[in-house]
Short mmCIF file of C-alpha atoms in Angstrom, two decimals:
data_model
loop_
_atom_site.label_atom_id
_atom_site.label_comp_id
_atom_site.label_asym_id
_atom_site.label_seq_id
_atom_site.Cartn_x
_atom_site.Cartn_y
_atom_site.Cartn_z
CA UNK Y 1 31.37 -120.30 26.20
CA UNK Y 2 29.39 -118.26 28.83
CA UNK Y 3 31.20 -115.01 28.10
CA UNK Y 4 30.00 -115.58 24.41
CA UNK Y 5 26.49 -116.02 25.16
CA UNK Y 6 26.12 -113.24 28.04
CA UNK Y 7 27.79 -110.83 24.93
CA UNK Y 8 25.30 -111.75 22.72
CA UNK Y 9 22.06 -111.03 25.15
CA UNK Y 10 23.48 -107.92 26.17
CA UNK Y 11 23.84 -107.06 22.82
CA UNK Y 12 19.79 -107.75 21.98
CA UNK Y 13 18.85 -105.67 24.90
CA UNK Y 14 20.76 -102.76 23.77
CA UNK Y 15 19.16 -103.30 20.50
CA UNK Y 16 15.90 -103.34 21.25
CA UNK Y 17 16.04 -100.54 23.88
CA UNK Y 18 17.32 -98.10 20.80
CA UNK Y 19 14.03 -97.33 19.06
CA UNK Y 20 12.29 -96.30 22.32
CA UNK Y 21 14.68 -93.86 23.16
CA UNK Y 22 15.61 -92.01 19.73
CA UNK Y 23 11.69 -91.65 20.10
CA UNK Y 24 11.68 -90.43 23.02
CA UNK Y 25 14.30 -87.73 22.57
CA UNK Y 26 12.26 -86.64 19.33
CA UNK Y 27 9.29 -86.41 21.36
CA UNK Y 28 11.03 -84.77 24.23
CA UNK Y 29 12.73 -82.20 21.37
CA UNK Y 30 9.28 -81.58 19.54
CA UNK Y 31 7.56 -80.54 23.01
CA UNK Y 32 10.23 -78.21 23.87
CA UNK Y 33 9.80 -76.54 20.56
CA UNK Y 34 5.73 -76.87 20.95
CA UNK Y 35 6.51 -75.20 24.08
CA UNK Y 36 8.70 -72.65 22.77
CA UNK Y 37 7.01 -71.44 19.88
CA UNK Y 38 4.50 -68.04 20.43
CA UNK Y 39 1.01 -68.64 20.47
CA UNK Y 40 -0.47 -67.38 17.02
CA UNK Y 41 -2.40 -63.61 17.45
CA UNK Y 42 -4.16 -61.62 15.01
CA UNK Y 43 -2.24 -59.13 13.37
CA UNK Y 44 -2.59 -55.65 14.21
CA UNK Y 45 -2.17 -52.61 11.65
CA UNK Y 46 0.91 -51.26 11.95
CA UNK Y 47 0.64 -46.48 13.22
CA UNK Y 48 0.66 -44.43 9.99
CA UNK Y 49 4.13 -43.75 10.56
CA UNK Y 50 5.16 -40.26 11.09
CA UNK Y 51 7.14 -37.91 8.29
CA UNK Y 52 10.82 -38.78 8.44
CA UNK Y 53 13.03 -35.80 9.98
CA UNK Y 54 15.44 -35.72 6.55
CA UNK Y 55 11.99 -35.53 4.48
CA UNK Y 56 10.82 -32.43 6.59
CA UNK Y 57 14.27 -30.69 6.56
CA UNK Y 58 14.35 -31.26 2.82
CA UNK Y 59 10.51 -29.79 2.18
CA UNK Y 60 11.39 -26.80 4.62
CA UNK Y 61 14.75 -25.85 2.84
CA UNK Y 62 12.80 -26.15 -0.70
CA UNK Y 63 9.85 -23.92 0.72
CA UNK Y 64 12.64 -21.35 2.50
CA UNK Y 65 13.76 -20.93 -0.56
CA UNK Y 66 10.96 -20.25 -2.83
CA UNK Y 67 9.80 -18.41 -0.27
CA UNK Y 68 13.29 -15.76 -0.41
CA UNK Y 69 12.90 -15.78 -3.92
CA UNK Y 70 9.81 -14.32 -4.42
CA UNK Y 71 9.97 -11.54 -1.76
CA UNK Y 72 13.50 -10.68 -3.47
CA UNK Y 73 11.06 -10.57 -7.63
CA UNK Y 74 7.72 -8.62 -5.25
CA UNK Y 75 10.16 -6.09 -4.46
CA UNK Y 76 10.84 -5.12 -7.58
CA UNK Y 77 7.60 -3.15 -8.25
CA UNK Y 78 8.14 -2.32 -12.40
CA UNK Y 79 8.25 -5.76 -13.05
CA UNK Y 80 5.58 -7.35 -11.33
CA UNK Y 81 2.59 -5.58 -9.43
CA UNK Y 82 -1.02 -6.43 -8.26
CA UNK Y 83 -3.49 -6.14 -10.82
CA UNK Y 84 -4.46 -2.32 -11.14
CA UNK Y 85 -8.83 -2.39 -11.05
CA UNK Y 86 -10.11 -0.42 -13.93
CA UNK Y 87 -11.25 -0.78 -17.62
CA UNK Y 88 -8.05 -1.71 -18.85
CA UNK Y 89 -7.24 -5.14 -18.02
CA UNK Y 90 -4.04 -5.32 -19.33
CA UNK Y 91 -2.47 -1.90 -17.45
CA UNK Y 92 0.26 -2.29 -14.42
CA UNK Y 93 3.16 -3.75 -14.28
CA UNK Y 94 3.28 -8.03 -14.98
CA UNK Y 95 0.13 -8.87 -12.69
CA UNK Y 96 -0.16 -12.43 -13.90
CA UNK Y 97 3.36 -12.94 -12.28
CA UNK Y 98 2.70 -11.49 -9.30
CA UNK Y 99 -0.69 -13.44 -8.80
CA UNK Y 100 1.28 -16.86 -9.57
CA UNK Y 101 4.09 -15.44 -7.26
CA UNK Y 102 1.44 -14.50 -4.16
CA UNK Y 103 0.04 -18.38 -4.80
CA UNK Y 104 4.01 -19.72 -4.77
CA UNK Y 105 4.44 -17.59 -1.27
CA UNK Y 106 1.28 -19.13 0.28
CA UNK Y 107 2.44 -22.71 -0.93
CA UNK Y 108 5.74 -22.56 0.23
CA UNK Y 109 4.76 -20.94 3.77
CA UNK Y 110 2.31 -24.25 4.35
CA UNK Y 111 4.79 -26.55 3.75
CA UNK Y 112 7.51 -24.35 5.87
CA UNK Y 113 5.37 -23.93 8.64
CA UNK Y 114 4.35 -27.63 8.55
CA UNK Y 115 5.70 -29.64 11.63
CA UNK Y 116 5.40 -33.37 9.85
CA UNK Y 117 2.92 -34.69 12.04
CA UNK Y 118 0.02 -35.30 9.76
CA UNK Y 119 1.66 -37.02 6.40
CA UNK Y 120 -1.45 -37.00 4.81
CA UNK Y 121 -1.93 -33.44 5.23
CA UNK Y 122 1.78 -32.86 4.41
CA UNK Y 123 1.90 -34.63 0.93
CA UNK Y 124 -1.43 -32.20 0.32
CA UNK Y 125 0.78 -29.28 0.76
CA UNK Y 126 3.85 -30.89 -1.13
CA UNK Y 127 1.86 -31.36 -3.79
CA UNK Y 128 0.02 -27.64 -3.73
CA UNK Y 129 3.78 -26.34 -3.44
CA UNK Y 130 4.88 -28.13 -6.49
CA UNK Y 131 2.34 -27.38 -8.57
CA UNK Y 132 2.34 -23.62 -8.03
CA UNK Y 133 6.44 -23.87 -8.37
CA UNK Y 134 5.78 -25.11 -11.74
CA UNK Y 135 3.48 -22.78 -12.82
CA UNK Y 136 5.44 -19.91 -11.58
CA UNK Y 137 8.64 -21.25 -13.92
CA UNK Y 138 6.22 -21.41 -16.61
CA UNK Y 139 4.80 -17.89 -16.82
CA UNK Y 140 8.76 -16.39 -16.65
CA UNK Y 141 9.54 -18.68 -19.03
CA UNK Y 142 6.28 -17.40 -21.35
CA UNK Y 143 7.73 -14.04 -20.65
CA UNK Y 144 11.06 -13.94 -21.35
CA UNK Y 145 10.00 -15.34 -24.99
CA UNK Y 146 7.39 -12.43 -26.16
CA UNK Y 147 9.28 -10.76 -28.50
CA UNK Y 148 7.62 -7.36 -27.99
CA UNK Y 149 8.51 -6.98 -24.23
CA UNK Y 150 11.59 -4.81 -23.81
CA UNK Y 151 15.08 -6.37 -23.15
CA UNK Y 152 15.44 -5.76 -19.55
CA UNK Y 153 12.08 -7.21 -18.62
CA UNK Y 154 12.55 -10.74 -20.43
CA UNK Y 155 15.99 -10.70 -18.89
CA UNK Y 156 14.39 -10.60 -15.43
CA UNK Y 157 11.83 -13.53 -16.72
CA UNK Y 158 15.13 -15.42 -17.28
CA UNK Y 159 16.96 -15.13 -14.12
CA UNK Y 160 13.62 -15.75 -12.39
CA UNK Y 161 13.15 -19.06 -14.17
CA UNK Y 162 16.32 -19.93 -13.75
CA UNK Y 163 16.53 -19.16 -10.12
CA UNK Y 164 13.22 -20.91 -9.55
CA UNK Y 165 14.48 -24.16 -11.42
CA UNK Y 166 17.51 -24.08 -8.84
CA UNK Y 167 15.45 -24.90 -5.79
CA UNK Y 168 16.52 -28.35 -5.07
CA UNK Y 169 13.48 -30.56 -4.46
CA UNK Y 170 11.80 -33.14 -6.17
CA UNK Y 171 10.00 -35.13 -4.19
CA UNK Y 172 7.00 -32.58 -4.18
CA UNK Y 173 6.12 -34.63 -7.21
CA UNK Y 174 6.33 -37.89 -5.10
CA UNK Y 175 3.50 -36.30 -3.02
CA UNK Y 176 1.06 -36.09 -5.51
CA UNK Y 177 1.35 -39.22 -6.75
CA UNK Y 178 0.71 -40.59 -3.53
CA UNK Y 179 -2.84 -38.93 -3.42
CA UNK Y 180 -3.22 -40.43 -6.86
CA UNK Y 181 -4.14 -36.97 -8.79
CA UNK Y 182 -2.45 -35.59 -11.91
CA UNK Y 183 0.83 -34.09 -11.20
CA UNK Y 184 3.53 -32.22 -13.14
CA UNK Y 185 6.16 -33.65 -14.23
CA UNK Y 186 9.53 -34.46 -11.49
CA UNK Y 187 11.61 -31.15 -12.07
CA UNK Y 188 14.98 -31.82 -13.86
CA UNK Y 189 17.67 -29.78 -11.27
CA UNK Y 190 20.08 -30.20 -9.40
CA UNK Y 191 20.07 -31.94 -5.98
CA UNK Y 192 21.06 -30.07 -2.48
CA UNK Y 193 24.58 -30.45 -2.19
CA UNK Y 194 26.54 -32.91 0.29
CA UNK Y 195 29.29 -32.20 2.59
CA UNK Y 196 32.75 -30.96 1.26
CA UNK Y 197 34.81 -33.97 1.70
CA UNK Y 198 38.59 -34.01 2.41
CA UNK Y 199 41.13 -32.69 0.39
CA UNK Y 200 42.99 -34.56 -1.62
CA UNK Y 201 46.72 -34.51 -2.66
CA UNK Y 202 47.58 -31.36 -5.11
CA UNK Y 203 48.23 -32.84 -8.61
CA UNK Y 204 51.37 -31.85 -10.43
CA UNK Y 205 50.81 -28.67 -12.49
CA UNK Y 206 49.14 -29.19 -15.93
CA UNK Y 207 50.38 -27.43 -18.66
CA UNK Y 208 49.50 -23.48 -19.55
CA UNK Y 209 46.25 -22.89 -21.47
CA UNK Y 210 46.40 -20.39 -23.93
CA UNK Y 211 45.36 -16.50 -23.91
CA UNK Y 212 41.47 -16.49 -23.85
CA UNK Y 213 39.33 -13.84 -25.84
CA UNK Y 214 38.76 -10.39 -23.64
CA UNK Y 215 35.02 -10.04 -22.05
CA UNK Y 216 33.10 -7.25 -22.34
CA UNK Y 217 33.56 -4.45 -19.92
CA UNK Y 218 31.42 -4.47 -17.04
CA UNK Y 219 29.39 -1.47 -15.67
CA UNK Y 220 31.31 0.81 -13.61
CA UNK Y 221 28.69 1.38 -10.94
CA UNK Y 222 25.15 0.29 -9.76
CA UNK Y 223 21.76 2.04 -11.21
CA UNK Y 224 21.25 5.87 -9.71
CA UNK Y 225 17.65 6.06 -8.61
CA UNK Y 226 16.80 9.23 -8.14
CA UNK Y 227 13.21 8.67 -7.13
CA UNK Y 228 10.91 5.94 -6.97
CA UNK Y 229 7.12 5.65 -5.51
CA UNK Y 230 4.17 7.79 -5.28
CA UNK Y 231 5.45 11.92 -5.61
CA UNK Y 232 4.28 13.99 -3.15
CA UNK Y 233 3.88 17.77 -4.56
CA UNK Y 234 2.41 19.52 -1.79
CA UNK Y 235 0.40 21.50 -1.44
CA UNK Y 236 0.97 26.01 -1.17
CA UNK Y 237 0.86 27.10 2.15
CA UNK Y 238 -1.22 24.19 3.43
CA UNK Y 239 0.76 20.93 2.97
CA UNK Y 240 4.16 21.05 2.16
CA UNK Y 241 5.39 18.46 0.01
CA UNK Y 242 6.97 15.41 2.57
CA UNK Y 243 9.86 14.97 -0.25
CA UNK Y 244 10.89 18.64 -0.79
CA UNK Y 245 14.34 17.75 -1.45
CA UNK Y 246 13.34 15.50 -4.76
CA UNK Y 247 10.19 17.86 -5.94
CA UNK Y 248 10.65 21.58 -6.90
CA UNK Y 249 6.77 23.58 -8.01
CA UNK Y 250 8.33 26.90 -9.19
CA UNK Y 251 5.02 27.68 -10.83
CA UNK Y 252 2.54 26.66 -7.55
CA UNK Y 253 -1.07 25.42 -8.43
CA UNK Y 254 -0.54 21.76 -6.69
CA UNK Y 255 -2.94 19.99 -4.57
CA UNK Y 256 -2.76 17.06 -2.09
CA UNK Y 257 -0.14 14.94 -0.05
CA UNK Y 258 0.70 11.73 0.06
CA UNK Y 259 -1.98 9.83 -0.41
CA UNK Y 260 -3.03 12.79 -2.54
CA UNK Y 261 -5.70 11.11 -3.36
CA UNK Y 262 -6.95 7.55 -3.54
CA UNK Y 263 -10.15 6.37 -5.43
CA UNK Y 264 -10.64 3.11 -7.56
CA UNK Y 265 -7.15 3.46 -9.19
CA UNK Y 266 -5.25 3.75 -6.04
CA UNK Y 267 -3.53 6.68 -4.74
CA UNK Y 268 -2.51 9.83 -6.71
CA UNK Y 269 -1.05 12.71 -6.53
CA UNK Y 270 -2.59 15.98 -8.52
CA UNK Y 271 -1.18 18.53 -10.09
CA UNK Y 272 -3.93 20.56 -11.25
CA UNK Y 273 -4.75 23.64 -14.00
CA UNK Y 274 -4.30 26.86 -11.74
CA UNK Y 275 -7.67 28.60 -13.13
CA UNK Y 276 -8.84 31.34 -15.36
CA UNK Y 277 -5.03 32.40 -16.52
CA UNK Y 278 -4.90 32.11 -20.18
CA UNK Y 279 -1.29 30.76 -21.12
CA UNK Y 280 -0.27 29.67 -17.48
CA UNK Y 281 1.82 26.99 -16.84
CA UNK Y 282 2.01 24.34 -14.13
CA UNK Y 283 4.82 22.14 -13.42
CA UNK Y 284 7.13 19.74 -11.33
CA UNK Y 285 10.04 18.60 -11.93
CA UNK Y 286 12.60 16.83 -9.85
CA UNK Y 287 15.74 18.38 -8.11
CA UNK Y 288 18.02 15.56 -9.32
CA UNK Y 289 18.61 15.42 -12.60
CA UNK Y 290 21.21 13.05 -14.98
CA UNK Y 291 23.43 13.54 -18.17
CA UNK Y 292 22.99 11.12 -20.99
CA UNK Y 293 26.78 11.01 -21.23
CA UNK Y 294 27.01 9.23 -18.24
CA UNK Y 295 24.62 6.35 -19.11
CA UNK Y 296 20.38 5.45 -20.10
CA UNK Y 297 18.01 7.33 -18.45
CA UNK Y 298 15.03 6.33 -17.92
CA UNK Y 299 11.18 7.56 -16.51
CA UNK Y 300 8.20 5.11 -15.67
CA UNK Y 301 5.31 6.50 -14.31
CA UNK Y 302 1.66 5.85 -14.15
CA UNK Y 303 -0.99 8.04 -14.87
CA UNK Y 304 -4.41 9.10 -15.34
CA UNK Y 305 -5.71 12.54 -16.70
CA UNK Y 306 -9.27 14.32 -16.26
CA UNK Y 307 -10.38 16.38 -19.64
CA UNK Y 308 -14.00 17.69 -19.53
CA UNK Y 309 -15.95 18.28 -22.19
CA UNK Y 310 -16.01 22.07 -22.36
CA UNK Y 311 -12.43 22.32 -21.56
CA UNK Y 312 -11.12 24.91 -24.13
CA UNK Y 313 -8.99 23.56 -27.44
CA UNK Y 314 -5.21 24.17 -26.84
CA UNK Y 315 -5.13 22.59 -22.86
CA UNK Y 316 -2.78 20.39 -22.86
CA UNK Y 317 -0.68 18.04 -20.29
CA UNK Y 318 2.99 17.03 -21.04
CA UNK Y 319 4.85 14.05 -19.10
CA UNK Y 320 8.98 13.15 -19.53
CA UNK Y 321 12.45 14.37 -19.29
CA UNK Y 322 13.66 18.36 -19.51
CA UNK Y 323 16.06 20.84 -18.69
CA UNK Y 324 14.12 22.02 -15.27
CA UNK Y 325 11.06 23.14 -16.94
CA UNK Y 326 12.46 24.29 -20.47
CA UNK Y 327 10.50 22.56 -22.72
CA UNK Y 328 13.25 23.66 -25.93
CA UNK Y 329 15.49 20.54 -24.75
CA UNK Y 330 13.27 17.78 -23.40
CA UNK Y 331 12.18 14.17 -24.14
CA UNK Y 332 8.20 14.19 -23.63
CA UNK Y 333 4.62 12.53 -23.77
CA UNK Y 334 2.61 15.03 -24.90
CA UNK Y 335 -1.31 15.86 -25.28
CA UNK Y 336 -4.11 14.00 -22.66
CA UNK Y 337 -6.41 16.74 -21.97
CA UNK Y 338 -8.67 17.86 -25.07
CA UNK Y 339 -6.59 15.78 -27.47
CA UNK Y 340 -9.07 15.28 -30.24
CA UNK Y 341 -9.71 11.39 -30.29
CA UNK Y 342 -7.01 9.33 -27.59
CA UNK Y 343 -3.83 10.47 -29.49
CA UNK Y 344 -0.61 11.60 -27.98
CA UNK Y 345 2.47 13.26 -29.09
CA UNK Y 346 5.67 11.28 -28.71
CA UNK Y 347 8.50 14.29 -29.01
CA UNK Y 348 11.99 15.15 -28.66
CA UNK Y 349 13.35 18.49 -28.42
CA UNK Y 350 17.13 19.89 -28.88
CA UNK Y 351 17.33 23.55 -29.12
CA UNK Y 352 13.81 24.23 -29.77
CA UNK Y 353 14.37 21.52 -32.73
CA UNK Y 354 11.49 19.10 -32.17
CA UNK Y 355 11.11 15.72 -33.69
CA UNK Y 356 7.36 14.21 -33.34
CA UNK Y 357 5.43 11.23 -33.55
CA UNK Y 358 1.86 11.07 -33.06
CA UNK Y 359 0.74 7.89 -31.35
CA UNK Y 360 -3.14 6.55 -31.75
CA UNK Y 361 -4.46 4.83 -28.59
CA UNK Y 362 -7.22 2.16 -27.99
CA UNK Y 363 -8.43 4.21 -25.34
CA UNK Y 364 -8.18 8.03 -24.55
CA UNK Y 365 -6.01 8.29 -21.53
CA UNK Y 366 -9.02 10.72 -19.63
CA UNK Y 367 -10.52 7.52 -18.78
CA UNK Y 368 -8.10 5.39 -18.17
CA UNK Y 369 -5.13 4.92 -15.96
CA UNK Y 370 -1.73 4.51 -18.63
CA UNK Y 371 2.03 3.01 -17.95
CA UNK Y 372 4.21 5.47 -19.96
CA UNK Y 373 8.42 4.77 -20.45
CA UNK Y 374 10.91 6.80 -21.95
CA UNK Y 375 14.23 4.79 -22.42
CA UNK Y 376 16.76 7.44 -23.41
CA UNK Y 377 20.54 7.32 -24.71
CA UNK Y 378 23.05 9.61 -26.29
CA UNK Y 379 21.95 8.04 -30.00
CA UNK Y 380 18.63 7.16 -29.42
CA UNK Y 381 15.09 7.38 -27.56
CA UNK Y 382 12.34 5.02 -27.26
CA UNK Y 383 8.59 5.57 -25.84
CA UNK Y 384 6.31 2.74 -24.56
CA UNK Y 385 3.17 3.09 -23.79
CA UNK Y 386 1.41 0.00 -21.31
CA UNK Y 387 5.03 -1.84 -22.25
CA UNK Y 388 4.45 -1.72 -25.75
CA UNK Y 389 7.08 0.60 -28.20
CA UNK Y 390 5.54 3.19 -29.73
CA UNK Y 391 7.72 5.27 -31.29
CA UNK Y 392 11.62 5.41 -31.79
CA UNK Y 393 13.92 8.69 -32.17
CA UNK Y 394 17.56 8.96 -33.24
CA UNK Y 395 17.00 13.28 -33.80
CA UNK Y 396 17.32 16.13 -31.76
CA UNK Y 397 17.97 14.51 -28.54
CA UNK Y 398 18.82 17.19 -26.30
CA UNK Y 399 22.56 17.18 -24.70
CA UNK Y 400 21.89 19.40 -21.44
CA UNK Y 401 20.86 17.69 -17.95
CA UNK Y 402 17.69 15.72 -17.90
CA UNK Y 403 15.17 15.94 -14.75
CA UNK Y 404 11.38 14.31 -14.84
CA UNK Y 405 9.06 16.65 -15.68
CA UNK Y 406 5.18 16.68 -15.45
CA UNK Y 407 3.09 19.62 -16.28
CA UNK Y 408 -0.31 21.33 -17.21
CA UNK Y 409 -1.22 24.20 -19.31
CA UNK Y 410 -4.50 26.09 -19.42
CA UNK Y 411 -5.31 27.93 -23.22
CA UNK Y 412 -7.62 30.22 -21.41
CA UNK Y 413 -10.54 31.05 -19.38
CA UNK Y 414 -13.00 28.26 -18.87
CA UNK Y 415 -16.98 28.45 -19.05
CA UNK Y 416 -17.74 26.94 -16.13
CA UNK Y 417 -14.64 26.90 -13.56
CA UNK Y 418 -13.27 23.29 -15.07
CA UNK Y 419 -9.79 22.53 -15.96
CA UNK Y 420 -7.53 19.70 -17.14
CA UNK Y 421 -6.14 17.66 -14.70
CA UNK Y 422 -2.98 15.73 -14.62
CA UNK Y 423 -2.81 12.71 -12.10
CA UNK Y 424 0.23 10.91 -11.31
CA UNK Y 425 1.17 7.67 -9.62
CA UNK Y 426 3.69 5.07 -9.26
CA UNK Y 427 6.87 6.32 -11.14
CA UNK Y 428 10.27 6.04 -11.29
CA UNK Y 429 13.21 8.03 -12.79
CA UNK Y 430 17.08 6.86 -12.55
CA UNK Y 431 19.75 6.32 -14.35
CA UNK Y 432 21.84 3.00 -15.54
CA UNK Y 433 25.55 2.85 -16.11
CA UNK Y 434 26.64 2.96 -19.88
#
């Protein structure tokens, strides 16, 4: 009976003791984690946080690139050229281009030279770079669809588009939209290309394809240039010419050296009327000299003739392809000084068989500086005149050895001791593979 009853107040004390201490361990818990938990603190704004190294390297490698590609196009001086000052807007090679080209090369050089450590200032020059990309691929691509520039020029418009639209970068576009301006549109190409993985197992051997069709033949060699730049034709007994092995003067009369002579239009060389000698001629012609059997030749040049008005009827300058200087089998542009209203002479010559065309110009080419082409084959010749086609011949195209050719003529004595003038600049005669 005692056991029973000191079981039963044991049993109330533990009872009531219970509560108390399932409290107290709560408490006990709830200070420790008051006493764990951080006092509260303002929050602090986080650095601007510095350009991530893959985003540089990925901005640097576009800009390299753009930056290859247009010193690879500026080199190429008949396709793209500063703009030449003047009345004529619209002379020189593809100006436009090479402005948009110069603005690409400045672009591209910020953002290579950039070192990441102002983003701001590095989206800025993302977003510069892309724009100037895209207007760059626009302008080739304007190019390469006029239908009156000549084959070889819209083909270079392609392959700079092209290349252009290959530089593997897109997130240009992301920086301008960060600075919350308008932005061209993200460029559709193709991404920089990841690591070759590891080979795989070789496959069995498929089956064999048929024959494909034959391609066309390829050229057999590279473009012959025989000259290219600014001629230098010397001057008697004072100057010799710097590039007597391309220039032969049989006839003397030439002034100047390279610079021969430079003035608003840039630097010319002159080859110049010899005086009061009725019937004289001056001329020079290069050494080198091609066959059209073995392919297109071809003679760019610039130029820019003086004619006064009291020079006597029958003067007369002549610019193109000949035999040496024998003017009975030669491709030339013919008239400039004294011409009777801005017209030239477009004329082929086999023989002393001459097939002519007379071309009408805006301008008279005294008072103007003029981008004259002859494209020559075996069946055919075309002249351009400031890259437009002027006249086409399929007749008396001369068979013998073709050099460049330029040349003056005085009728006879002037007045007053002035003579036509021939001036000639930036030109370049070669030869492409048939």
């Amino acid at each position: 009976m005692k056991v029973a009853l000191l079981s039963a107040l044991l049993a109330l004390c533990l009872f009531s003791l219970a509560p108390a201490h399932s409290a107290s361990t709560a408490n006990s818990s709830a200070s420790a984690k008051q006493s764990s938990t951080p006092p509260q603190t303002d929050s602090q704004p986080a650095p601007a946080a510095r350009a991530s190294v893959e985003d540089i390297a990925s901005a640097k490698r576009a800009a390299d690139t753009a930056l290859a590609i247009v010193q690879d196009t500026l080199r190429d001086t008949a396709y793209v050229g500063p703009r030449p000052p003047g009345n004529n807007p619209r002379s020189g090679p593809h100006w436009g281009m090479f402005d948009l080209l110069e603005n690409l090369n400045r672009a591209a050089r910020a953002v290579s030279d950039d070192n990441g450590e102002n983003t701001a200032s590095m989206k800025e020059e993302e977003a510069a770079f892309s724009n100037a990309l895209q207007r760059a691929i626009r302008n080739a691509d304007a190019i390469a669809s006029r239908v009156n520039e000549r084959e070889d020029i819209r083909e270079k418009s392609r392959t700079l588009a092209t290349r252009l639209r290959g530089i593997a970068y897109s997130d240009v576009t992301n920086g301008a939209a960060q600075l919350e301006r308008p932005h061209p549109q993200p460029l559709q190409m193709q991404g920089t290309a990841g690591p070759q993985g590891l080979p795989g197992a070789t496959g069995p051997t498929g089956p064999t394809g048929p024959t494909g069709p034959a391609g066309p033949p390829g050229p057999t060699r590279e473009s012959v240039v025989a000259f290219s730049g600014i001629p230098d034709f010397g001057s008697p007994g004072a100057n010799p010419s710097t590039q007597s092995s391309v220039w032969a003067v049989p006839n003397g009369g030439v002034q100047g050296v390279v610079p021969c002579d430079t003035n608003g239009k840039g630097s010319e060389c002159s080859l110049l009327s010899p005086g009061d000698i009725p019937g004289l001629v001056v001329s020079a012609n290069t050494i080198p000299s091609f066959s059209l059997a073995n392919g297109t030749i071809s003679l760019e040049t610039l130029i820019n003739t003086v004619d006064f008005s009291n020079v006597a009827a029958g003067d007369f300058a002549a610019v193109g392809l000949a035999n040496g200087t024998d003017q009975n089998n030669a491709i030339e542009i013919v008239g400039f000084a004294n011409n009777g209203g801005g017209g030239l002479t477009c004329q082929t010559v086999s023989g002393g068989s001459t097939t002519q065309t007379n071309v009408p110009l805006r301008a008279s080419p005294n008072t103007s500086l003029y981008q004259y082409e002859i494209i020559a084959t075996t069946s055919s010749v075309q002249f351009y005149v400031n890259g437009a086609l002027v006249a086409t011949h399929t007749t008396n195209i001369p068979t013998t050895p073709l050099n460049a050719l330029f040349l003056v003529s005085t009728s006879q004595a002037s007045a007053n001791g002035q003579y036509p003038s021939l001036y000639v600049s930036t030109t370049t005669f070669r030869q492409r593979p048939q």
